[in-house]
mmCIF file of C-alpha atoms in Angstrom:
data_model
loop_
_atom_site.group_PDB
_atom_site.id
_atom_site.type_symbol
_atom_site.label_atom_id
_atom_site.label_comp_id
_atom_site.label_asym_id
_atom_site.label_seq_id
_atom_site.Cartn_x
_atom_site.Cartn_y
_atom_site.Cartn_z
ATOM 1 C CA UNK A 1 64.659 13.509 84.442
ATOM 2 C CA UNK A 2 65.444 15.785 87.464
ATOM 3 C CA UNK A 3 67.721 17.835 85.082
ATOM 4 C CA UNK A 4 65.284 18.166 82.405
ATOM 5 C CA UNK A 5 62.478 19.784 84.842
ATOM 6 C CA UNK A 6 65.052 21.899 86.589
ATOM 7 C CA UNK A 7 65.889 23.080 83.159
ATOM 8 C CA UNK A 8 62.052 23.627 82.551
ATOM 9 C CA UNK A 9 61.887 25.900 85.263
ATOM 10 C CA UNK A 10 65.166 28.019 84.746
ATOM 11 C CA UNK A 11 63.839 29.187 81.672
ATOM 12 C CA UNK A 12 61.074 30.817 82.180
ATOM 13 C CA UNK A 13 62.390 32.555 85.311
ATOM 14 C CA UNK A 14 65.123 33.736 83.832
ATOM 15 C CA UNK A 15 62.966 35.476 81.157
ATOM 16 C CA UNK A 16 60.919 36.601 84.091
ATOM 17 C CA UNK A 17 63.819 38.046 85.596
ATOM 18 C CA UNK A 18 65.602 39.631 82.703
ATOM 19 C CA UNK A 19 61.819 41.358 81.536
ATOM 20 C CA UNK A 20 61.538 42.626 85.236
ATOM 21 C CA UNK A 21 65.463 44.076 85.169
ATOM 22 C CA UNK A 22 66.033 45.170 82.103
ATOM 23 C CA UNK A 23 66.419 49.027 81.544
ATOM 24 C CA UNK A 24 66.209 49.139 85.900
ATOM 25 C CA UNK A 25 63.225 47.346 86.105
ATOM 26 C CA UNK A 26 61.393 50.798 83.870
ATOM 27 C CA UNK A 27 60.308 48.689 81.254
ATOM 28 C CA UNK A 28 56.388 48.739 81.179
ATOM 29 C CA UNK A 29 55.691 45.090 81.513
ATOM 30 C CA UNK A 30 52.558 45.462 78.908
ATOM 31 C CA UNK A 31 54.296 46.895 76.477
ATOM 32 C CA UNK A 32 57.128 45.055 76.478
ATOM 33 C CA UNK A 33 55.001 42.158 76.147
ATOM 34 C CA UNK A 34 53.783 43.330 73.306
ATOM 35 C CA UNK A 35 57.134 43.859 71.514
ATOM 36 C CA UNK A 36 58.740 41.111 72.557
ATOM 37 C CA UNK A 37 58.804 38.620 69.828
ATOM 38 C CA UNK A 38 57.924 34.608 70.601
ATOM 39 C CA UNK A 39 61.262 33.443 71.207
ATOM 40 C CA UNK A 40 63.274 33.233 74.686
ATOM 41 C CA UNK A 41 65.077 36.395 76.416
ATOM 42 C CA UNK A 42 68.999 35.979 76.447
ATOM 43 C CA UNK A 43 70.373 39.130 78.354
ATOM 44 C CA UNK A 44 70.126 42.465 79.321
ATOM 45 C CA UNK A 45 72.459 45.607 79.544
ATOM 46 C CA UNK A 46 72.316 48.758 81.220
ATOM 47 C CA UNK A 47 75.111 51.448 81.449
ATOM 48 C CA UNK A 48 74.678 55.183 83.071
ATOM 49 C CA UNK A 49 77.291 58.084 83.295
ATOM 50 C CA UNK A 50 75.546 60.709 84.849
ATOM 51 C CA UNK A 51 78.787 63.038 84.249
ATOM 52 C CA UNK A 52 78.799 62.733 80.565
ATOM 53 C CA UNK A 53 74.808 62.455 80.627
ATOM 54 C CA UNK A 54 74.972 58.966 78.546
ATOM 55 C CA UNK A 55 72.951 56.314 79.362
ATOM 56 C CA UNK A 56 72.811 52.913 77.481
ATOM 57 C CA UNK A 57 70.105 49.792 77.934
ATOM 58 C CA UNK A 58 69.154 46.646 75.776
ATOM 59 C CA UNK A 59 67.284 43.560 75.979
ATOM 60 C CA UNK A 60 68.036 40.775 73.365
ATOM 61 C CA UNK A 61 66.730 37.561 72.679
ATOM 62 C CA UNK A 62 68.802 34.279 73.303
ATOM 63 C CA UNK A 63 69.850 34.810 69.490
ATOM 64 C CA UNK A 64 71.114 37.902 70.509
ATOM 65 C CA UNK A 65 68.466 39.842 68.356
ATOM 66 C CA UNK A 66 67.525 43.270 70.140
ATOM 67 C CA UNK A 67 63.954 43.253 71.779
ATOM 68 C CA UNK A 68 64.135 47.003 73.210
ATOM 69 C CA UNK A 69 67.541 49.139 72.980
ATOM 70 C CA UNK A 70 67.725 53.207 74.625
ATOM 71 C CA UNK A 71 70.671 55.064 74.240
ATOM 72 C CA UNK A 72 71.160 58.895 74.826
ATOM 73 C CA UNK A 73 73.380 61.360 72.635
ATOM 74 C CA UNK A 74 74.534 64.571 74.399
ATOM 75 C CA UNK A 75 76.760 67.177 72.904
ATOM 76 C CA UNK A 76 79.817 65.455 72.140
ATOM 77 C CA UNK A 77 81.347 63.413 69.553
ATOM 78 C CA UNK A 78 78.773 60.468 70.182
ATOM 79 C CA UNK A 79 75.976 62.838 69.223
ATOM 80 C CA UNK A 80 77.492 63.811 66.437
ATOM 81 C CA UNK A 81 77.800 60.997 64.969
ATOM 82 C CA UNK A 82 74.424 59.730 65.751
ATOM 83 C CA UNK A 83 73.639 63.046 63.792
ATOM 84 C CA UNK A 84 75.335 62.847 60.688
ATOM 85 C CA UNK A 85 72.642 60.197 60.040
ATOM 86 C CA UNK A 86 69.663 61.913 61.088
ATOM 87 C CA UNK A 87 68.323 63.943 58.678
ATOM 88 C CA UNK A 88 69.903 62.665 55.223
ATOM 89 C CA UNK A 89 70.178 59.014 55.917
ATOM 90 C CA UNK A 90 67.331 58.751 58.127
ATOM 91 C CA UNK A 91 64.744 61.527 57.278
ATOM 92 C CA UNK A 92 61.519 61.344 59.045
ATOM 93 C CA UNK A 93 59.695 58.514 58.035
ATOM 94 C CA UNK A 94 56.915 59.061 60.278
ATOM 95 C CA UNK A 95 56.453 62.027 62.537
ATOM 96 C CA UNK A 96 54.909 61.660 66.142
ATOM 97 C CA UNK A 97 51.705 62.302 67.129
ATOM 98 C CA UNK A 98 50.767 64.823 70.392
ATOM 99 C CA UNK A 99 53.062 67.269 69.663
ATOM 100 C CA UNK A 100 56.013 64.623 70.649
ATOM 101 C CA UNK A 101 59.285 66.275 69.817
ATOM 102 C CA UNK A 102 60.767 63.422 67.296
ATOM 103 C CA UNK A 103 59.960 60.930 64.512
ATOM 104 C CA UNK A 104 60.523 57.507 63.866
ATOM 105 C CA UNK A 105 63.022 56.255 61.146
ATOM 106 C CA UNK A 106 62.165 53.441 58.771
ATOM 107 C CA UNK A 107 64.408 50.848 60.833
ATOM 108 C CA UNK A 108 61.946 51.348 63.973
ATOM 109 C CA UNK A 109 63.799 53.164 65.567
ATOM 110 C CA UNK A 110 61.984 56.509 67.381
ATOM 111 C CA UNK A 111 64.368 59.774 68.016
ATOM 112 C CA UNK A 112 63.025 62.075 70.954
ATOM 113 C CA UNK A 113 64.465 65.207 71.519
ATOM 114 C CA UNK A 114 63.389 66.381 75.263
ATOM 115 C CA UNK A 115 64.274 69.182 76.739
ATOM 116 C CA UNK A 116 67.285 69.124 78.972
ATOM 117 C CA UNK A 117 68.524 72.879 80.007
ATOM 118 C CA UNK A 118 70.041 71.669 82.893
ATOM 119 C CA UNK A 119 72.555 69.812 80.527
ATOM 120 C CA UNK A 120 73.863 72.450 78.547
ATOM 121 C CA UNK A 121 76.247 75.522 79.024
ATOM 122 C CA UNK A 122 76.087 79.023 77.445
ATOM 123 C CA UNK A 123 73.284 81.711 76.444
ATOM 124 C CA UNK A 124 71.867 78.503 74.131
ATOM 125 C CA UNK A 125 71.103 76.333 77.510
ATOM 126 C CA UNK A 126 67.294 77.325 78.250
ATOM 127 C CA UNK A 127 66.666 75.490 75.372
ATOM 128 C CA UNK A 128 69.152 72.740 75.125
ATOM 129 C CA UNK A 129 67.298 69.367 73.901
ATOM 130 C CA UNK A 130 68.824 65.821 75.087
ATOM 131 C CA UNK A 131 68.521 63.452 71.950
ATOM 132 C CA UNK A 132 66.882 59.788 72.837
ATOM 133 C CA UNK A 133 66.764 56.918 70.566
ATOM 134 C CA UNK A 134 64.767 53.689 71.157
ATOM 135 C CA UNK A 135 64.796 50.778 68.903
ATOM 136 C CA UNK A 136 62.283 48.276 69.074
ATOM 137 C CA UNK A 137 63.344 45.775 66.325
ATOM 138 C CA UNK A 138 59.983 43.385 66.350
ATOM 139 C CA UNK A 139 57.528 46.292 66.985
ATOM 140 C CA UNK A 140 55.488 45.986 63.440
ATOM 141 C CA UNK A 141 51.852 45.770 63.911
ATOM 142 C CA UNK A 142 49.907 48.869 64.722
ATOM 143 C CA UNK A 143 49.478 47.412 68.666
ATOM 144 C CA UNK A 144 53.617 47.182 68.642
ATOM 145 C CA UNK A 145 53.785 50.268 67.006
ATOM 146 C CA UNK A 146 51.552 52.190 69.719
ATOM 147 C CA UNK A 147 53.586 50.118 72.079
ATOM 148 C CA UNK A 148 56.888 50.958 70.848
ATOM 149 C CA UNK A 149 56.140 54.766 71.143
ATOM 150 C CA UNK A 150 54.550 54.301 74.646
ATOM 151 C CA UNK A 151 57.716 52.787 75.777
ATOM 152 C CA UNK A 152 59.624 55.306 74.213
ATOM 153 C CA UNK A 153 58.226 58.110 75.942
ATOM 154 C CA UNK A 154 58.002 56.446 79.176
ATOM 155 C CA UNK A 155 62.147 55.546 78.607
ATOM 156 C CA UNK A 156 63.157 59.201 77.638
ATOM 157 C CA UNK A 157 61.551 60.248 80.801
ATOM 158 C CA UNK A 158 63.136 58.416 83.123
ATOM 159 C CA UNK A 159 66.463 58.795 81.139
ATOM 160 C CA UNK A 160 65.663 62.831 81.665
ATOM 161 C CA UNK A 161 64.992 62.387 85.246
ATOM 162 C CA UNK A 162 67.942 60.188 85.617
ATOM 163 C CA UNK A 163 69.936 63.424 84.393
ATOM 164 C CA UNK A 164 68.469 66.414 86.365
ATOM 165 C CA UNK A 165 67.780 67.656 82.660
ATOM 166 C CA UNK A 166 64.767 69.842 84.300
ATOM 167 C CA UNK A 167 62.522 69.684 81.420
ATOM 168 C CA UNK A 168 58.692 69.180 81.700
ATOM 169 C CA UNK A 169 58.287 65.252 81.464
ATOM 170 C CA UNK A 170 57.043 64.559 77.595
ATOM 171 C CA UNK A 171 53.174 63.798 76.959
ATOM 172 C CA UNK A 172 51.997 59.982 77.038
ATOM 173 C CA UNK A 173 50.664 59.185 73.536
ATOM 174 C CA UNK A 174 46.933 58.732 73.829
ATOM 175 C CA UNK A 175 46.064 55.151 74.039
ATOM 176 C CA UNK A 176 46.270 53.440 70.331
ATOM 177 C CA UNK A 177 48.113 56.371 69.126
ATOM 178 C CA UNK A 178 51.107 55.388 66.636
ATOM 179 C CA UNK A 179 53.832 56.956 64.414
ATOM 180 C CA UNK A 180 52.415 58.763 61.158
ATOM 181 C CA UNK A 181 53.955 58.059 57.844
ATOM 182 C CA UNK A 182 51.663 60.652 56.403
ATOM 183 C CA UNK A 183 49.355 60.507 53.653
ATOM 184 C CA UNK A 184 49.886 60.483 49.924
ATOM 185 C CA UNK A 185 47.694 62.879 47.786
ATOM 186 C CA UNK A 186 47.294 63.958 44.338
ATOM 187 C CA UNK A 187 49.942 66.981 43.928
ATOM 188 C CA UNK A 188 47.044 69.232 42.678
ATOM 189 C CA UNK A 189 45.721 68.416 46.554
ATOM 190 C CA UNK A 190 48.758 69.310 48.373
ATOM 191 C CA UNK A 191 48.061 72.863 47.712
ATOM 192 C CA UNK A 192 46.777 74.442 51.201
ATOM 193 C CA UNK A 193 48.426 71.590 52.880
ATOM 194 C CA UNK A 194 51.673 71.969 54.793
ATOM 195 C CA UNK A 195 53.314 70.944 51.646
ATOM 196 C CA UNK A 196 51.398 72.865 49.408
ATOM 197 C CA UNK A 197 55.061 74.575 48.373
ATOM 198 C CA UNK A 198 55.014 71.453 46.310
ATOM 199 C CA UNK A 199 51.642 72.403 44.796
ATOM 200 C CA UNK A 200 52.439 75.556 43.762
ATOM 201 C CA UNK A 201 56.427 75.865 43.233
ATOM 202 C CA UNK A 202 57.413 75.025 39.216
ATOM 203 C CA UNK A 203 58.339 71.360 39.690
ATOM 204 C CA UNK A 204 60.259 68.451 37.457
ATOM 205 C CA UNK A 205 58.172 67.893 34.452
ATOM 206 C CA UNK A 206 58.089 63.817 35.934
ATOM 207 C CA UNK A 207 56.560 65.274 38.534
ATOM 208 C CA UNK A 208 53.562 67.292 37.654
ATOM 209 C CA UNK A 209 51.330 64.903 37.960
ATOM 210 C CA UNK A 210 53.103 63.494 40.460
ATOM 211 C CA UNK A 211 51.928 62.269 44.610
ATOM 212 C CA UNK A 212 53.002 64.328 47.786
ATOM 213 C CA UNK A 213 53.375 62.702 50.770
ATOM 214 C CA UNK A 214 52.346 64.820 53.664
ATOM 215 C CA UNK A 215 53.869 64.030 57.286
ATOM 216 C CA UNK A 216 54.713 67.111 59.167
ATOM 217 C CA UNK A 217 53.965 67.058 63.128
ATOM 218 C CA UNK A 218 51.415 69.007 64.797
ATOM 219 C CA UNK A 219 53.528 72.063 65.768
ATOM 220 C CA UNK A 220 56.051 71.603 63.056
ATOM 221 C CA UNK A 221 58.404 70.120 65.131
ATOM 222 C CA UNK A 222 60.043 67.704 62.163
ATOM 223 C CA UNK A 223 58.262 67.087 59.451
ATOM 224 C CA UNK A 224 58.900 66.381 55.507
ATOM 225 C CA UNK A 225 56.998 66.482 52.371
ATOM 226 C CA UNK A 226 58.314 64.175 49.187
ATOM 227 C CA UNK A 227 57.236 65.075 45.846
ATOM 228 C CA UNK A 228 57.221 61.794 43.893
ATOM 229 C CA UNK A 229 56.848 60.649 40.413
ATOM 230 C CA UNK A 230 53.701 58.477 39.273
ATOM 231 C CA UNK A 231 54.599 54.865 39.304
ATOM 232 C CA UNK A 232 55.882 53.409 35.858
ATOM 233 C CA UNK A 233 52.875 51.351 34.523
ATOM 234 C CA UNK A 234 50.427 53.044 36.909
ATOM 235 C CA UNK A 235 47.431 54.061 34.925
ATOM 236 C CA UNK A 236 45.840 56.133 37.614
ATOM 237 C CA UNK A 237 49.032 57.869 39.396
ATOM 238 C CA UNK A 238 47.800 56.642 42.580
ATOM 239 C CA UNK A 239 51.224 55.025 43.534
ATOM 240 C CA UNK A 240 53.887 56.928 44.308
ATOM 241 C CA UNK A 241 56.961 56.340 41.897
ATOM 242 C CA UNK A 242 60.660 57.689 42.438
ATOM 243 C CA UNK A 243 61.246 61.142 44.845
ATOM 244 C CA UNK A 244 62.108 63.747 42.903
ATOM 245 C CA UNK A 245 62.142 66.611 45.986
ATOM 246 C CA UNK A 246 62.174 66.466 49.647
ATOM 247 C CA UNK A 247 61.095 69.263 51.743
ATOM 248 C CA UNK A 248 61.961 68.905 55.641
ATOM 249 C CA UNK A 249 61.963 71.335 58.852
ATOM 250 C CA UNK A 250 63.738 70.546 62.273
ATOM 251 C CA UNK A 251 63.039 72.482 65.425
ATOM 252 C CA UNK A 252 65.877 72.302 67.926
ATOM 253 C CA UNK A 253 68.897 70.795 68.160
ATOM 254 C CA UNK A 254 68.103 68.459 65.084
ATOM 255 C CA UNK A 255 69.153 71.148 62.150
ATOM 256 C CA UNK A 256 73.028 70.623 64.000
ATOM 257 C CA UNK A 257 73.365 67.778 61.218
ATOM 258 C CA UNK A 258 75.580 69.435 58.638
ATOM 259 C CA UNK A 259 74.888 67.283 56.076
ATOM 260 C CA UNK A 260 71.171 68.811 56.306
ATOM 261 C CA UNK A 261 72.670 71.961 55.895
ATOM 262 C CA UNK A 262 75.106 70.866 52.738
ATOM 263 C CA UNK A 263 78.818 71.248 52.980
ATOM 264 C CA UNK A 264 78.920 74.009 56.021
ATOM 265 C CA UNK A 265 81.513 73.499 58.675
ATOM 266 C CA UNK A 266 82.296 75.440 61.814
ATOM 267 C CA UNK A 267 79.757 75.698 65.024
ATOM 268 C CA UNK A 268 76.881 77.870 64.717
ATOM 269 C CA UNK A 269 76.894 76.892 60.877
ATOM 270 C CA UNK A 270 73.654 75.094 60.641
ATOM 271 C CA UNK A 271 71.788 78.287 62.508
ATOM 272 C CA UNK A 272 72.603 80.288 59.005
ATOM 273 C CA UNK A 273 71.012 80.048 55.458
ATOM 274 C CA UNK A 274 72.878 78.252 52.662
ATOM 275 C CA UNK A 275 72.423 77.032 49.104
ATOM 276 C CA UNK A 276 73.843 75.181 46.567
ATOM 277 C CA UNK A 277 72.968 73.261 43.644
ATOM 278 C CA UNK A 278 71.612 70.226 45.831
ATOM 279 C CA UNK A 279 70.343 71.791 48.761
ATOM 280 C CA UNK A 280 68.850 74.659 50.031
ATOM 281 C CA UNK A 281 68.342 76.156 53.969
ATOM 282 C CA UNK A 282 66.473 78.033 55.588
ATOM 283 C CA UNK A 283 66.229 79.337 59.524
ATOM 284 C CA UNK A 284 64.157 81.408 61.689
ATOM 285 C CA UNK A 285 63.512 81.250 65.576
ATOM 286 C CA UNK A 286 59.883 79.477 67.107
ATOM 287 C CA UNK A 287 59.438 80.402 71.155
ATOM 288 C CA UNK A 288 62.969 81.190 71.644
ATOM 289 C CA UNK A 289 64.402 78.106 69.718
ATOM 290 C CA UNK A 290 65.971 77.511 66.324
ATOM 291 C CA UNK A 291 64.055 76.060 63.809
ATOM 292 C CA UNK A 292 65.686 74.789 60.102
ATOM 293 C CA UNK A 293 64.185 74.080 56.887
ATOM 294 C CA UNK A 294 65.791 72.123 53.743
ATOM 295 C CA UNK A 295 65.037 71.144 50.133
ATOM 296 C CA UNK A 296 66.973 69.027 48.326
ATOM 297 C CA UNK A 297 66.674 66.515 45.372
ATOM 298 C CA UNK A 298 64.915 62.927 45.916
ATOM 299 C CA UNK A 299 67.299 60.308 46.774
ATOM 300 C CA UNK A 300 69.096 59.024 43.643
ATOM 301 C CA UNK A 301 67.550 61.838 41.514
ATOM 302 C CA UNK A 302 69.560 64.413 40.111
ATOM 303 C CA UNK A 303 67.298 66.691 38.330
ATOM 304 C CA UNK A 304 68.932 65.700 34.557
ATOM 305 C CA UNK A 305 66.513 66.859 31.792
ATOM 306 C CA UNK A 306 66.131 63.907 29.317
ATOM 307 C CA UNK A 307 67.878 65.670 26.258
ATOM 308 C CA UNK A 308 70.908 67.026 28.631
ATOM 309 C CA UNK A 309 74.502 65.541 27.066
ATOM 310 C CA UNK A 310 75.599 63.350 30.392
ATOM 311 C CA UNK A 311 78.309 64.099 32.446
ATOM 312 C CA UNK A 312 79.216 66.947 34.764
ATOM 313 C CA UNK A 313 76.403 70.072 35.383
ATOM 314 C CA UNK A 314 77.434 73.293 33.429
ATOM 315 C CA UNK A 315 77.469 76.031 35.630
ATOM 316 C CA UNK A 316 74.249 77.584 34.297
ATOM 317 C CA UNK A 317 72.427 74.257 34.907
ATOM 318 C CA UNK A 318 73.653 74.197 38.550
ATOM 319 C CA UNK A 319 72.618 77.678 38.918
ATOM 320 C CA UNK A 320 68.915 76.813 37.665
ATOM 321 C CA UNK A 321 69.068 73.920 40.005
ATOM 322 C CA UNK A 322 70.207 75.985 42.962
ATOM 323 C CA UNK A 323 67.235 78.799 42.075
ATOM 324 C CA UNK A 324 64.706 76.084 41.858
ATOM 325 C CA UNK A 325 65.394 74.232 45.625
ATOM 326 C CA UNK A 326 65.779 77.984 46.476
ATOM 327 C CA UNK A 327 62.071 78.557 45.749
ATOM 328 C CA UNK A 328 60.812 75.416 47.460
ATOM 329 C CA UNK A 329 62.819 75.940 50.697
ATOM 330 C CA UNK A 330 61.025 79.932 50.374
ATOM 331 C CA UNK A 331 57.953 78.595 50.194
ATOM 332 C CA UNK A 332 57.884 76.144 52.453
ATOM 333 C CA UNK A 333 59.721 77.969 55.385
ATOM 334 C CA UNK A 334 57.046 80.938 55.050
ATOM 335 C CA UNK A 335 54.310 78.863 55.396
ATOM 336 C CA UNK A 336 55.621 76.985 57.919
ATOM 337 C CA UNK A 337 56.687 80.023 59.656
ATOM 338 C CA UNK A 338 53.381 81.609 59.493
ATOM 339 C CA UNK A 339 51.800 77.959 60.540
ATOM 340 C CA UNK A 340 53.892 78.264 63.566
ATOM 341 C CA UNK A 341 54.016 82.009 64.233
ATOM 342 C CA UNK A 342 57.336 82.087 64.235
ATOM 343 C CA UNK A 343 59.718 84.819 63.477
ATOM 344 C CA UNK A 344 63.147 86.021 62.100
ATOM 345 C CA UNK A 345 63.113 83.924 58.979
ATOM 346 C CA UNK A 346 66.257 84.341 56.602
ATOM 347 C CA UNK A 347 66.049 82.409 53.062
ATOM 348 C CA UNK A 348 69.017 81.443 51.126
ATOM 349 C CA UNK A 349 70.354 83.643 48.631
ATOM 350 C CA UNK A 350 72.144 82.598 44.997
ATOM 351 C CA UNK A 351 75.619 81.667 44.956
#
């Protein structure tokens, strides 16, 4: 009997504990809360190498199922990697609200990208960015959600702190405020929009009558526009079917992904325009800072006209593709440009 109550108590102190320690004791206990699921704690991590400006932290569950993970990417291999996901595999799925310098990804997992000129060398250091990803694995509801991004914020700042980066500490969301995936309108109403490229550009026949999804940050930090298809059976065209086009801009760092910027290599190669036949880039400067914009086809769609003989592109087709994202990516970087008041733009030319 004696065993069974100590064992009653040890439980719920050590979940005390590891809520009050985890992350070094940052964690805001309300939010966490909130995003913790209904199931008992299990352990916590924390690592910090000032030197290499990495920091790691996670709290899991006692089925080792992550409650709240933070890990920072600096220049360097790690960040690379982390980056060769970040804006093909995980486009913005919802940007952040307040001018926040990130999005969230569709796995719940919210990229910040502070500024941290104290961590970077060379005439590119004012504006060096640190890039901060928290993951929140339970955080569904809009209450988690608006959690989740609270902690976040709160997380990155300390991390930032933590590394001298210097920056000015990021806003905290206003209270209820959560990730926005955007809103899907008529294409006809995109026009005037930040997307209205998508409006107004000559489009896929599929996608004429078509939905664009609007989710670009106040600012035009990240944002991306998706041209899709009406669904299949959908009388009305309200839903949104396959993507046939994706229009995206990144201001900062982010644009460093190469497979944004198609099959470039070398350093610097992301900060120049490009085209080919499935994507098209764009560049120009916003208060000091780089700033990138891409089109490229819809996951999975490859712009094949239904009477085209399959196999292989001819080279005239791939030139007709290449003019076509050419013209989105010009239209969308001018507006965005002129949205922003930015300057210096350079479009892609033909191949």
């Amino acid at each position: 009997m004696l065993a069974v109550v100590g064992a009653s108590v040890r439980v719920p102190l050590k979940d005390w504990w590891l809520a009050r320690e985890a992350c070094g004791g940052k964690l805001p206990g309300g939010d966490l809360k909130t995003v913790r699921p209904d199931t008992r704690l299990g352990k916590q991590e924390e690592s910090f190498d000032e030197e290499l400006g990495e920091y790691h932290c996670v709290l899991t569950t006692d089925k080792g199922r992550v409650v709240v993970a933070v890990d920072t990417y600096p220049d360097g291999p790690g960040r690379d990697r982390e980056m060769s996901f970040i804006g093909s595999a995980r486009p913005p799925y919802a940007v952040l609200p307040g001018g926040l310098p990130g999005f969230e990804t569709d796995h719940s997992e919210v990229y910040l990208m502070p500024e941290c000129p104290r961590g970077g060398k060379g005439p590119a250091a004012e504006h060096r960015r640190l890039t901060v990803k928290t993951w929140a694995y339970f955080a569904e509801s809009r209450e988690e959600k608006a959690a989740m991004l609270r902690l976040a914020v709160r997380m990155t700042n300390e991390v930032t702190g933590k590394l001298g980066c210097g920056g000015a500490p990021l806003p905290a969301p206003e209270d209820g405020a959560v990730p926005d995936k955007g809103a899907y309108v008529p294409r006809a109403e995109a026009k005037g929009t930040a997307c209205g490229a998508l409006a107004t550009a000559p489009v896929p026949a599929e996608g004429r009558d078509g939905r664009v999804r609007v989710a670009v940050a106040d600012g035009g930090v990240v944002g991306r526009c998706t041209l899709y298809a009406p669904q299949q059976g959908d009388d009305d065209g309200a839903r949104p079917g396959k993507p046939l086009v994706e229009l995206t801009s990144w201001l900062g760092d982010w644009g460093a992904d190469l497979r944004v910027t198609g099959s470039l290599k070398g350093e610097g190669a992301f900060r120049e325009p490009s085209s080919t036949d499935s994507r098209a880039w764009a560049v120009a400067e916003c208060d000091g800072e780089n700033i990138g914009f891409g089109a490229q086809w819809g996951e999975g769609y490859s712009y094949r006209k239904t009477d085209e003989k399959p196999g292989p592109p001819t080279e005239k087709q791939r030139g007709e593709r290449s003019a076509l994202l050419r013209e989105y990516v010009g239209a969308f970087a001018k507006d965005q440009v002129r949205r922003g008041k930015c300057t210096g733009l350079r479009l892609p030319t033909a191949l």
